[in-house]
Coordinates of C-alpha atoms in Angstrom, one line a residue:
Chain A
M1333 CA 9.4 -8.4 30.0
N1334 CA 10.9 -12.3 29.1
Y1335 CA 14.0 -10.7 27.0
T1336 CA 15.0 -14.9 26.7
L1337 CA 12.0 -15.6 24.8
L1338 CA 11.8 -12.6 23.2
N1339 CA 15.5 -12.4 21.9
F1340 CA 14.8 -16.4 20.7
I1341 CA 12.4 -15.0 18.9
I1342 CA 14.3 -12.3 17.3
L1343 CA 17.3 -13.7 16.3
I1344 CA 15.4 -16.7 14.7
Y1345 CA 13.5 -14.2 12.9
I1346 CA 16.7 -12.0 11.6
G1347 CA 18.6 -15.3 10.5
L1348 CA 16.1 -16.3 8.6
I1349 CA 16.0 -13.1 6.7
A1350 CA 19.6 -12.9 6.5
L1351 CA 19.7 -16.3 4.7
M1352 CA 16.9 -14.6 2.1
G1353 CA 18.9 -11.7 1.4
Y1354 CA 21.9 -14.2 1.3
L1355 CA 20.5 -16.3 -1.3
G1356 CA 18.6 -13.7 -3.0
Y1357 CA 22.7 -11.8 -3.3
R1358 CA 24.1 -15.5 -4.5
R1359 CA 21.6 -15.0 -7.4
T1360 CA 22.1 -11.9 -8.1
Q1361 CA 24.2 -11.6 -11.5
S1362 CA 23.0 -8.6 -13.9
A1363 CA 21.0 -5.7 -13.6
G1364 CA 18.0 -7.7 -14.6
D1365 CA 18.1 -10.0 -11.5
Y1366 CA 18.8 -6.6 -9.6
I1367 CA 15.7 -5.1 -11.0
V1368 CA 13.1 -7.7 -11.6
A1369 CA 14.4 -11.0 -10.8
G1370 CA 15.3 -12.2 -14.5
G1371 CA 11.8 -12.6 -15.1
D1372 CA 11.7 -16.1 -13.6
V1373 CA 10.1 -16.2 -9.9
N1374 CA 7.8 -18.4 -8.8
P1375 CA 4.0 -18.0 -8.4
F1376 CA 3.6 -18.3 -4.9
V1377 CA 6.7 -16.6 -4.2
M1378 CA 5.6 -13.6 -6.2
A1379 CA 2.1 -13.5 -4.9
L1380 CA 3.1 -13.8 -0.9
S1381 CA 5.7 -11.2 -2.3
Y1382 CA 2.9 -8.4 -3.8
G1383 CA 0.8 -9.8 -0.7
A1384 CA 3.7 -8.3 1.6
A1385 CA 4.6 -5.6 -0.1
F1386 CA 1.1 -4.3 -0.8
I1387 CA 0.2 -4.9 3.6
S1388 CA 2.3 -3.1 5.4
T1389 CA 3.0 -2.2 9.1
S1390 CA 0.7 0.7 7.7
A1391 CA -2.4 -1.1 7.1
I1392 CA -2.1 -3.1 10.2
I1393 CA -1.2 -0.3 12.4
G1394 CA -2.3 2.6 10.3
F1395 CA -5.6 1.1 9.1
G1396 CA -6.4 -1.2 11.8
G1397 CA -6.1 2.2 14.0
A1398 CA -8.4 3.8 11.5
A1399 CA -10.9 1.1 12.1
G1400 CA -10.7 1.7 15.8
A1401 CA -11.4 5.2 15.6
F1402 CA -14.1 4.6 12.8
G1403 CA -15.0 1.7 12.9
M1404 CA -15.9 -1.4 10.4
G1405 CA -16.8 1.0 7.9
L1406 CA -13.1 0.4 7.1
L1407 CA -14.1 -3.5 5.5
W1408 CA -15.1 -1.5 2.4
L1409 CA -11.3 -0.8 1.9
T1410 CA -10.7 -4.9 2.9
F1411 CA -13.2 -5.6 -0.2
F1412 CA -12.0 -3.0 -2.7
T1413 CA -8.2 -3.9 -1.7
I1414 CA -8.9 -7.6 -2.2
F1415 CA -11.2 -6.8 -5.4
V1416 CA -9.7 -3.9 -6.9
G1417 CA -6.3 -4.7 -5.6
V1418 CA -5.7 -8.5 -6.3
F1419 CA -8.0 -9.7 -8.7
I1420 CA -8.8 -6.7 -11.1
A1421 CA -4.6 -6.1 -10.8
F1422 CA -3.9 -9.3 -11.4
V1423 CA -6.3 -10.4 -14.6
F1424 CA -6.8 -7.0 -16.4
F1425 CA -3.4 -5.1 -15.3
G1426 CA -1.3 -8.1 -14.5
K1427 CA -1.2 -10.3 -17.9
R1428 CA -0.5 -7.2 -20.2
T1429 CA 1.6 -5.4 -18.2
R1430 CA 3.8 -8.6 -18.3
T1431 CA 3.1 -9.1 -21.6
M1432 CA 4.2 -5.7 -22.5
G1433 CA 7.0 -5.0 -20.1
N1434 CA 8.7 -8.6 -22.3
N1435 CA 8.0 -7.1 -25.1
L1436 CA 9.9 -3.8 -24.5
G1437 CA 12.8 -4.7 -22.7
A1438 CA 11.3 -2.4 -18.5
M1439 CA 12.4 -3.1 -15.6
T1440 CA 10.6 -0.5 -13.9
F1441 CA 7.5 0.6 -14.1
P1442 CA 9.1 4.0 -15.4
E1443 CA 10.9 2.6 -17.9
L1444 CA 7.5 0.8 -19.2
M1445 CA 5.7 3.6 -19.9
A1446 CA 8.8 5.5 -20.9
K1447 CA 9.2 2.5 -23.3
R1448 CA 5.9 2.5 -24.2
Y1449 CA 5.1 6.0 -25.6
Q1450 CA 8.9 6.3 -26.1
S1451 CA 9.6 9.3 -24.3
S1452 CA 11.6 10.2 -21.6
F1453 CA 9.9 13.7 -20.0
I1454 CA 7.2 10.5 -18.8
H1455 CA 10.3 8.1 -17.5
I1456 CA 12.3 11.0 -15.9
F1457 CA 8.8 12.7 -14.3
C1458 CA 7.8 9.8 -13.0
G1459 CA 10.9 8.5 -11.6
A1460 CA 11.4 11.9 -10.1
L1461 CA 7.6 11.5 -8.5
I1462 CA 8.2 8.3 -7.3
F1463 CA 11.8 9.2 -5.7
V1464 CA 9.9 12.5 -4.2
F1465 CA 6.6 11.8 -2.5
M1466 CA 7.4 7.9 -1.8
P1467 CA 9.1 8.7 1.1
L1468 CA 6.1 10.2 2.4
Y1469 CA 4.3 6.3 2.6
A1470 CA 7.9 4.8 3.7
G1471 CA 8.0 7.2 6.3
A1472 CA 4.1 6.6 7.4
V1473 CA 5.1 2.9 7.4
L1474 CA 8.3 3.4 9.6
I1475 CA 6.2 5.1 11.9
G1476 CA 3.4 2.2 12.0
A1477 CA 6.9 -0.6 12.9
A1478 CA 8.3 2.0 15.5
R1479 CA 4.9 2.4 17.5
F1480 CA 5.2 -1.2 18.0
L1481 CA 8.2 -1.6 19.0
E1482 CA 8.2 1.9 21.5
T1483 CA 4.9 0.3 23.1
A1484 CA 5.7 -3.3 23.2
L1485 CA 9.4 -3.2 24.3
N1486 CA 9.2 0.4 26.1
M1487 CA 11.4 1.8 24.2
N1488 CA 11.9 5.2 23.1
Y1489 CA 10.5 6.6 20.1
L1490 CA 13.2 7.5 17.5
T1491 CA 15.9 4.3 19.5
A1492 CA 12.8 2.2 18.2
L1493 CA 13.0 3.9 14.6
I1494 CA 16.3 4.1 14.4
V1495 CA 16.2 0.0 15.1
F1496 CA 13.9 -0.9 13.1
T1497 CA 15.3 1.1 9.8
V1498 CA 19.1 0.0 10.0
L1499 CA 17.7 -3.5 9.9
I1500 CA 16.1 -3.1 6.6
A1501 CA 18.9 -1.0 5.0
I1502 CA 20.9 -4.4 5.6
Y1503 CA 19.8 -6.2 3.3
V1504 CA 18.0 -4.2 0.8
T1505 CA 21.0 -2.8 -0.4
T1506 CA 22.4 -6.5 -1.3
G1507 CA 20.3 -9.0 -2.4
G1508 CA 18.4 -6.8 -5.3
I1509 CA 14.7 -8.1 -6.0
K1510 CA 15.2 -11.2 -5.2
G1511 CA 16.6 -11.1 -2.2
V1512 CA 13.8 -8.6 -1.7
M1513 CA 10.7 -11.3 -2.9
Y1514 CA 12.5 -14.3 -0.9
S1515 CA 12.3 -12.8 2.1
D1516 CA 9.1 -11.1 0.9
A1517 CA 7.3 -15.0 0.9
L1518 CA 8.5 -15.7 4.4
Q1519 CA 7.4 -13.0 5.7
G1520 CA 4.4 -13.5 4.1
S1521 CA 3.5 -16.4 5.8
I1522 CA 4.7 -15.2 8.8
M1523 CA 1.9 -12.5 8.7
F1524 CA -0.9 -14.7 7.6
L1525 CA 0.0 -17.3 10.5
G1526 CA 0.5 -14.3 12.6
M1527 CA -3.1 -12.4 11.7
A1528 CA -4.9 -15.7 12.0
F1529 CA -4.1 -16.1 14.9
L1530 CA -5.1 -12.5 16.1
L1531 CA -8.4 -12.8 14.6
I1532 CA -9.4 -16.3 16.7
Y1533 CA -8.0 -15.1 19.8
T1534 CA -9.6 -11.8 19.5
Y1535 CA -13.4 -13.4 19.1
N1536 CA -12.6 -16.2 21.6
K1537 CA -11.9 -13.5 23.9
L1538 CA -14.8 -11.8 23.4
G1539 CA -16.7 -14.6 23.5
G1540 CA -17.5 -15.5 20.2
I1541 CA -18.2 -13.6 16.8
A1542 CA -22.0 -12.6 17.5
E1543 CA -20.9 -11.5 21.1
A1544 CA -18.6 -9.4 20.4
H1545 CA -20.1 -7.8 17.7
T1546 CA -23.1 -6.8 19.7
A1547 CA -21.1 -5.8 22.4
L1548 CA -19.5 -3.6 20.1
S1549 CA -22.6 -2.9 19.0
G1550 CA -24.1 -1.8 22.4
M1551 CA -21.3 1.0 22.6
E1552 CA -23.0 3.9 21.3
S1553 CA -23.6 6.1 23.2
L1554 CA -20.3 6.1 24.7
I1555 CA -19.0 7.8 21.1
P1556 CA -17.6 11.1 22.2
Q1557 CA -19.1 14.1 20.8
K1558 CA -16.7 15.3 18.2
L1559 CA -16.7 12.3 16.7
K1560 CA -20.4 12.4 16.7
A1561 CA -20.7 15.8 15.5
I1562 CA -18.9 15.0 12.5
G1563 CA -20.8 11.6 11.6
H1564 CA -19.8 8.8 14.0
Q1565 CA -23.1 6.3 14.7
G1566 CA -21.1 4.0 16.2
W1567 CA -18.2 0.8 15.3
T1568 CA -20.7 -1.3 13.7
R1569 CA -22.4 1.0 11.4
M1570 CA -21.1 3.2 8.9
P1571 CA -21.4 6.8 9.4
V1572 CA -24.1 9.1 8.4
F1573 CA -24.2 9.3 4.4
G1574 CA -22.9 12.9 3.2
S1575 CA -20.8 13.5 6.7
K1576 CA -17.6 15.2 6.9
L1577 CA -16.2 11.2 8.8
W1578 CA -18.2 9.5 5.7
W1579 CA -16.3 11.8 2.7
V1580 CA -12.7 10.5 5.2
L1581 CA -13.9 7.2 5.3
I1582 CA -15.3 6.7 2.2
S1583 CA -13.2 9.3 -0.6
T1584 CA -9.9 9.2 1.3
L1585 CA -9.0 5.6 2.6
V1586 CA -11.5 3.7 0.6
M1587 CA -10.9 5.1 -2.9
G1588 CA -7.7 6.3 -2.2
V1589 CA -6.2 3.6 -0.9
G1590 CA -8.1 0.6 -2.4
I1591 CA -8.2 2.6 -6.1
G1592 CA -4.9 3.9 -6.3
T1593 CA -3.0 0.3 -5.5
L1594 CA -3.7 -0.1 -9.0
A1595 CA -0.6 2.4 -10.0
Q1596 CA 1.7 1.8 -7.3
P1597 CA 5.0 1.1 -9.5
Q1598 CA 6.4 -1.2 -6.4
L1599 CA 3.6 -3.5 -7.0
A1600 CA 3.2 -2.8 -11.2
V1601 CA 6.7 -3.8 -11.4
K1602 CA 5.8 -7.8 -9.6
F1603 CA 4.4 -8.6 -12.3
M1604 CA 7.3 -8.1 -14.6
T1605 CA 9.1 -11.1 -12.9
V1606 CA 6.8 -13.5 -13.3
K1607 CA 7.5 -15.9 -16.5
S1608 CA 3.7 -16.9 -17.7
G1609 CA 0.1 -15.9 -17.4
R1610 CA -0.4 -18.9 -15.6
S1611 CA 1.8 -17.9 -12.7
L1612 CA -0.5 -15.0 -12.4
N1613 CA -3.5 -17.0 -12.2
R1614 CA -2.1 -19.2 -9.6
A1615 CA -1.0 -16.1 -8.0
C1616 CA -4.4 -14.6 -8.1
L1617 CA -6.3 -17.2 -5.9
V1618 CA -2.6 -17.2 -3.0
G1619 CA -3.7 -13.4 -2.9
G1620 CA -7.2 -13.3 -2.5
V1621 CA -6.3 -14.7 0.4
F1622 CA -3.9 -13.4 2.0
I1623 CA -4.9 -9.9 1.5
F1624 CA -8.3 -10.9 3.0
A1625 CA -6.4 -12.2 5.9
M1626 CA -4.4 -9.6 6.8
T1627 CA -7.2 -6.7 5.7
G1628 CA -9.9 -8.5 6.9
V1629 CA -8.7 -9.4 10.2
A1630 CA -6.4 -5.5 11.0
F1631 CA -9.8 -3.6 10.5
L1632 CA -12.1 -6.1 13.0
V1633 CA -9.7 -6.6 15.4
G1634 CA -9.0 -2.3 15.3
A1635 CA -12.9 -1.9 15.3
L1636 CA -12.9 -5.0 18.4
S1637 CA -10.3 -3.6 20.1
N1638 CA -12.8 -1.3 21.5
V1639 CA -14.9 -4.2 24.0
H1640 CA -11.5 -5.1 24.8
F1641 CA -11.0 -1.1 26.1
F1642 CA -13.8 -1.0 27.4
N1643 CA -14.0 -4.0 29.2
T1644 CA -10.9 -3.4 30.9
E1645 CA -10.0 0.1 31.3
A1646 CA -14.3 1.3 31.3
K1647 CA -12.2 3.9 27.9
I1648 CA -12.6 3.7 24.1
A1649 CA -10.2 2.4 22.0
V1650 CA -8.6 6.2 20.8
A1651 CA -8.7 6.8 24.1
A1652 CA -7.1 4.4 26.2
A1653 CA -4.1 5.2 23.3
G1654 CA -4.1 8.6 24.2
G1655 CA -5.7 9.8 21.3
N1656 CA -3.1 8.2 18.8
M1657 CA -4.7 5.8 16.6
D1658 CA -2.0 4.9 15.6
T1659 CA -0.9 3.1 18.7
I1660 CA -4.3 1.5 19.5
I1661 CA -3.3 -1.9 17.7
P1662 CA 0.1 -2.2 19.6
L1663 CA -1.7 -1.3 22.5
F1664 CA -4.3 -3.7 22.1
I1665 CA -1.4 -6.7 21.2
T1666 CA 0.5 -5.5 24.4
T1667 CA -2.3 -6.1 26.8
A1668 CA -5.1 -8.1 25.2
M1669 CA -3.1 -10.6 23.9
P1670 CA -0.6 -13.5 25.8
Q1671 CA 2.9 -12.4 26.3
W1672 CA 4.3 -14.8 23.3
F1673 CA 2.2 -13.5 21.2
S1674 CA 2.7 -9.7 21.2
Y1675 CA 6.5 -11.2 20.7
V1676 CA 5.5 -13.2 17.7
F1677 CA 3.5 -10.4 16.3
M1678 CA 5.8 -7.4 16.7
V1679 CA 8.1 -10.4 14.2
T1680 CA 4.8 -10.6 12.0
L1681 CA 4.7 -6.6 12.2
L1682 CA 8.6 -6.2 11.3
A1683 CA 8.2 -8.6 8.2
A1684 CA 4.9 -5.8 7.0
G1685 CA 7.2 -3.7 7.8
V1686 CA 10.6 -5.0 6.1
S1687 CA 8.7 -6.7 3.3
T1688 CA 6.9 -3.2 1.9
L1689 CA 9.6 -0.5 2.7
S1690 CA 12.5 -3.0 1.3
N1691 CA 10.2 -2.9 -2.1
L1692 CA 9.6 1.1 -1.4
F1693 CA 13.4 2.1 -1.3
H1694 CA 14.3 -0.5 -4.0
A1695 CA 11.4 1.0 -5.5
M1696 CA 12.9 5.0 -5.0
G1697 CA 16.6 3.6 -5.5
T1698 CA 15.8 2.6 -9.2
A1699 CA 13.8 5.9 -9.7
L1700 CA 17.0 7.1 -9.2
G1701 CA 19.7 4.8 -11.0
K1702 CA 17.7 3.8 -14.1
D1703 CA 15.0 6.0 -14.5
L1704 CA 16.4 9.8 -13.1
Y1705 CA 20.2 8.9 -13.6
E1706 CA 20.2 6.4 -16.6
Q1707 CA 17.8 8.8 -18.5
T1708 CA 20.0 12.8 -18.0
A1709 CA 23.7 12.0 -17.2
G1710 CA 23.8 8.3 -17.3
K1711 CA 23.3 8.8 -21.2
R1712 CA 26.9 9.7 -21.3
K1713 CA 29.3 7.0 -23.6
G1714 CA 30.3 4.2 -20.3
A1715 CA 28.7 6.1 -17.8
S1716 CA 25.8 3.7 -17.8
K1717 CA 27.9 1.0 -15.7
H1718 CA 27.2 2.8 -12.9
T1719 CA 23.5 2.0 -12.7
I1720 CA 23.3 -0.4 -9.9
L1721 CA 26.2 2.3 -7.6
F1722 CA 23.5 5.0 -8.0
V1723 CA 20.2 2.6 -7.4
R1724 CA 22.1 1.8 -4.0
V1725 CA 22.8 5.5 -3.5
G1726 CA 19.0 6.2 -4.2
I1727 CA 18.1 4.1 -1.4
V1728 CA 20.4 5.2 0.8
V1729 CA 18.8 8.6 0.5
G1730 CA 15.0 7.2 0.7
I1731 CA 16.1 5.3 3.8
L1732 CA 16.9 8.5 4.8
V1733 CA 14.5 10.7 4.4
S1734 CA 11.8 8.4 5.0
L1735 CA 13.3 8.1 8.4
F1736 CA 13.3 11.8 9.0
L1737 CA 9.7 11.7 7.7
G1738 CA 9.0 8.7 10.1
Y1739 CA 10.3 11.6 13.6
Q1740 CA 8.7 14.3 11.8
L1741 CA 5.1 13.7 11.0
P1742 CA 2.4 14.4 13.6
I1743 CA -0.1 11.5 16.1
S1744 CA -2.8 9.9 13.8
I1745 CA -0.5 10.3 10.3
I1746 CA -0.2 7.0 9.5
A1747 CA -3.6 6.5 7.1
R1748 CA -3.3 9.8 6.2
A1749 CA -0.2 10.0 5.0
T1750 CA -0.4 6.3 3.2
A1751 CA -3.6 7.5 1.4
M1752 CA -2.3 10.8 -0.1
F1753 CA 0.6 8.7 -1.6
F1754 CA -1.5 6.7 -2.7
G1755 CA -3.9 9.2 -4.7
I1756 CA -0.9 10.9 -5.6
A1757 CA 0.4 7.7 -7.6
A1758 CA -3.3 7.1 -9.0
A1759 CA -4.5 10.4 -10.5
A1760 CA -0.2 10.8 -11.9
F1761 CA -0.1 6.9 -13.0
L1762 CA -3.2 5.0 -13.6
P1763 CA -5.1 6.5 -16.5
M1764 CA -1.7 7.0 -18.9
Y1765 CA -1.1 2.9 -17.0
M1766 CA -4.4 1.4 -18.1
L1767 CA -4.9 3.3 -21.3
G1768 CA -1.1 2.2 -22.7
I1769 CA -2.0 -1.3 -22.0
Y1770 CA -5.5 -1.3 -23.2
W1771 CA -5.9 1.3 -26.2
R1772 CA -3.3 2.0 -28.9
G1773 CA -5.1 5.2 -29.9
T1774 CA -3.2 6.3 -26.5
T1775 CA -0.6 9.3 -27.8
R1776 CA 2.5 10.6 -26.2
A1777 CA 1.2 13.5 -25.8
G1778 CA -1.8 12.4 -24.3
A1779 CA 0.0 10.4 -21.6
I1780 CA 1.7 13.1 -20.5
A1781 CA -0.9 15.7 -20.5
G1782 CA -2.7 13.2 -18.6
M1783 CA 0.0 12.8 -16.3
V1784 CA 0.8 16.3 -15.7
T1785 CA -2.6 18.1 -14.9
G1786 CA -3.6 14.3 -12.6
T1787 CA -0.4 15.3 -11.0
F1788 CA -0.8 19.2 -10.7
S1789 CA -4.3 18.9 -10.1
A1790 CA -4.0 16.4 -7.5
L1791 CA -1.5 18.3 -5.2
F1792 CA -3.2 21.6 -6.1
W1793 CA -6.1 20.2 -4.2
L1794 CA -4.2 18.9 -1.1
V1795 CA -2.0 22.5 -0.7
F1796 CA -5.1 24.8 -1.3
I1797 CA -8.7 22.9 -0.4
K1798 CA -8.1 20.1 1.3
A1799 CA -8.6 21.2 5.0
A1800 CA -6.5 18.3 6.5
E1801 CA -3.7 18.6 4.7
A1802 CA -4.2 22.6 3.4
G1803 CA -4.3 23.3 6.9
P1804 CA -0.9 22.1 8.2
L1805 CA 0.7 22.9 5.2
G1806 CA 0.1 26.5 5.3
I1807 CA 0.8 27.4 1.6
C1808 CA -2.8 28.6 0.8
N1809 CA -2.8 30.5 4.7
A1810 CA 0.7 32.3 3.1
I1811 CA -0.7 33.3 -0.4
F1812 CA -4.2 34.2 0.4
G1813 CA -5.1 34.8 3.6
K1814 CA -7.2 31.7 4.4
P1815 CA -6.0 27.9 5.6
F1816 CA -8.2 26.3 2.2
L1817 CA -9.9 28.3 -0.5
I1818 CA -13.1 26.5 -0.6
E1819 CA -15.3 26.5 2.7
T1820 CA -18.4 25.0 1.8
H1821 CA -19.2 20.9 2.8
P1822 CA -18.1 18.5 1.4
W1823 CA -15.1 19.8 -0.6
P1824 CA -12.5 20.4 2.2
V1825 CA -12.7 16.7 2.9
V1826 CA -13.2 15.3 -0.6
D1827 CA -9.7 13.5 -1.5
P1828 CA -7.6 14.8 -4.0
I1829 CA -7.7 11.1 -6.3
L1830 CA -11.6 11.9 -6.8
I1831 CA -10.7 15.0 -8.4
G1832 CA -7.1 14.3 -9.9
L1833 CA -7.9 10.6 -11.0
P1834 CA -11.5 11.8 -13.1
V1835 CA -9.2 15.3 -15.1
S1836 CA -6.3 13.3 -15.9
L1837 CA -8.3 10.3 -17.3
I1838 CA -10.2 13.0 -19.8
V1839 CA -7.1 15.3 -20.1
T1840 CA -5.4 11.7 -21.4
I1841 CA -8.9 10.7 -24.2
L1842 CA -9.2 13.8 -25.2
V1843 CA -5.4 14.9 -26.0
S1844 CA -4.4 11.5 -27.4
L1845 CA -8.1 11.9 -29.8
F1846 CA -6.2 14.8 -31.7
T1847 CA -2.3 14.0 -31.0
R1848 CA -0.8 12.2 -33.6
R1849 CA -0.2 8.2 -33.3
S1850 CA 3.5 6.1 -32.1
E1851 CA 3.4 4.3 -35.6
Q1852 CA 2.4 1.2 -36.0
S1853 CA 5.1 -1.0 -35.9
H1854 CA 6.5 0.2 -32.5
I1855 CA 2.6 -0.5 -31.5
D1856 CA 2.2 -4.0 -32.8
H1857 CA 5.6 -4.3 -30.7
C1858 CA 4.1 -3.5 -27.8
F1859 CA 0.8 -5.4 -28.2
E1860 CA 2.5 -8.4 -29.7
G1861 CA 1.0 -11.1 -28.2
I1862 CA -1.8 -9.1 -25.8
Chain B
M1342 CA -26.2 -11.3 10.9
F1343 CA -23.5 -12.2 13.3
G1344 CA -24.7 -9.6 15.9
L1345 CA -24.5 -6.9 13.1
E1346 CA -27.6 -4.9 12.0
D1347 CA -26.3 -1.9 9.6
W1348 CA -26.8 -3.5 6.1
S1349 CA -24.0 -1.4 5.0
I1350 CA -21.4 -3.6 6.5
I1351 CA -23.1 -6.3 6.3
L1352 CA -22.5 -5.9 3.0
A1353 CA -19.0 -4.6 3.0
Y1354 CA -18.2 -8.3 5.4
L1355 CA -19.8 -10.4 2.6
L1356 CA -18.1 -8.9 -0.4
S1357 CA -15.1 -8.7 1.0
A1358 CA -15.6 -12.7 1.4
L1359 CA -16.9 -13.1 -1.9
S1360 CA -13.8 -11.4 -3.4
A1361 CA -11.4 -13.4 -1.9
V1362 CA -13.3 -16.8 -2.9
L1363 CA -13.6 -15.5 -6.4
C1364 CA -9.9 -14.8 -6.7
I1365 CA -9.6 -18.8 -5.2
V1366 CA -11.9 -19.8 -8.0
Y1367 CA -11.0 -17.6 -11.1
G1368 CA -6.8 -19.3 -10.2
A1369 CA -8.1 -22.7 -9.5
I1370 CA -10.3 -22.8 -12.8
N1371 CA -6.9 -20.9 -14.5
W1372 CA -4.0 -22.7 -12.5
N1373 CA -2.9 -24.4 -15.5
K1374 CA -4.1 -21.7 -18.6
D1375 CA -1.5 -19.1 -19.9

């Protein structure tokens, strides 16, 4: 290991991040600056910030590793992340969110929903949901970074986890969202260059694009019996239609994350940080290219790593990684790439992890400070001056809980934990959010009913029906004496998003049709300029 | 195509690239529009 080179690369990286945090800190004067960056962020910064917040170590390490095990079917998620996560999000959600956010003076996603529907219950419920469930996603992102540090530096996993967490804690508590967005833009640029090199080097190493794909197709006979039994047909083929693996791939990984991205509070808040619709148009261009370079490369390289491991160790990727999908990408980088690149890639991953986590911790902090504290105890006269203090307390608590989860969660968990959070967020928030910015007739009662039924139907599905989660949780077993309630295929492998989201959407529409609308003047105010 | 035979993988590959192109075209056309 070349410690001089490694230390040099890390020092440059930390120096740049510290500079970005400092610039953000210098330009943060008010709560508005701290939370939505005063609403005047440059579109390039916004797009890279959105992209860097969206794409984390979870996408690169977790989902890249899933592609190593399940194959190129993950490319459907690349399509969803670009088409839904960028194009639909920016063009159909971004502008309306920005305008309505401005009209209502909202600073967080829960606040936007609460003001649209004039409901403090929505404010508190959204804030609580974010504060309780987001650590699951943050924990998964932490694992991704720590697994890489563990593999690349031969470091103890717990030490890697703590070192990485401390790095994030240093600047996220100081700079507010401006610091977060500046460093995100820098991290996004590092990530883009790192991933571009990774793709070119991988194809080159494996003899070219067509040669690499052909070699991977020729490995079908090496699929383990366990994976074959659930529908695996090869790394360049989709699983058998309707098989267990097909449902996991399509409903959990592709739909859960691909659609769930629309209702991510830490991403929706980015729309409220730009000054015009024009900025969002420009950001769409940058974002589309960026996400393509991130998820496309991670999933292709993940699948292709099988060829490398077969050529060098006569093993498939998941076997070379000791059965842990989460270490496939770290192992591939450290064994297949030049040493200098594994150090640079480590910085790329640190960048990806830091940028997403800082946004998640920022969202958790504002959930506690602005959404929960201000709406409850903070309503007392004079107490609102403590908001930023509570935001910071929320960040620290979020960091500690995520650190705990990062240590406790089992192996091969990153993609699943991410999809779980995305699914819950989609079921709870998406219908209320989408209808709230498009349909004037959505009522407060409709939004509350949809949000609550969406949340609880998704949670019910996780705890009592979906085998992968219900089994380990053990609640179903304790109550009914069996690990999950329905054993008929495909229900135990259907993701909660396919249940919670339609239920929530139907309930929101039906209840809205039969309940009283808000005052016309309020609706006009919300939709002014839309 | 490019050593791939499963049409659904080829389709995912193409749709991903086309979606990125869509974002580029949309952003470029509306560069100065609000």
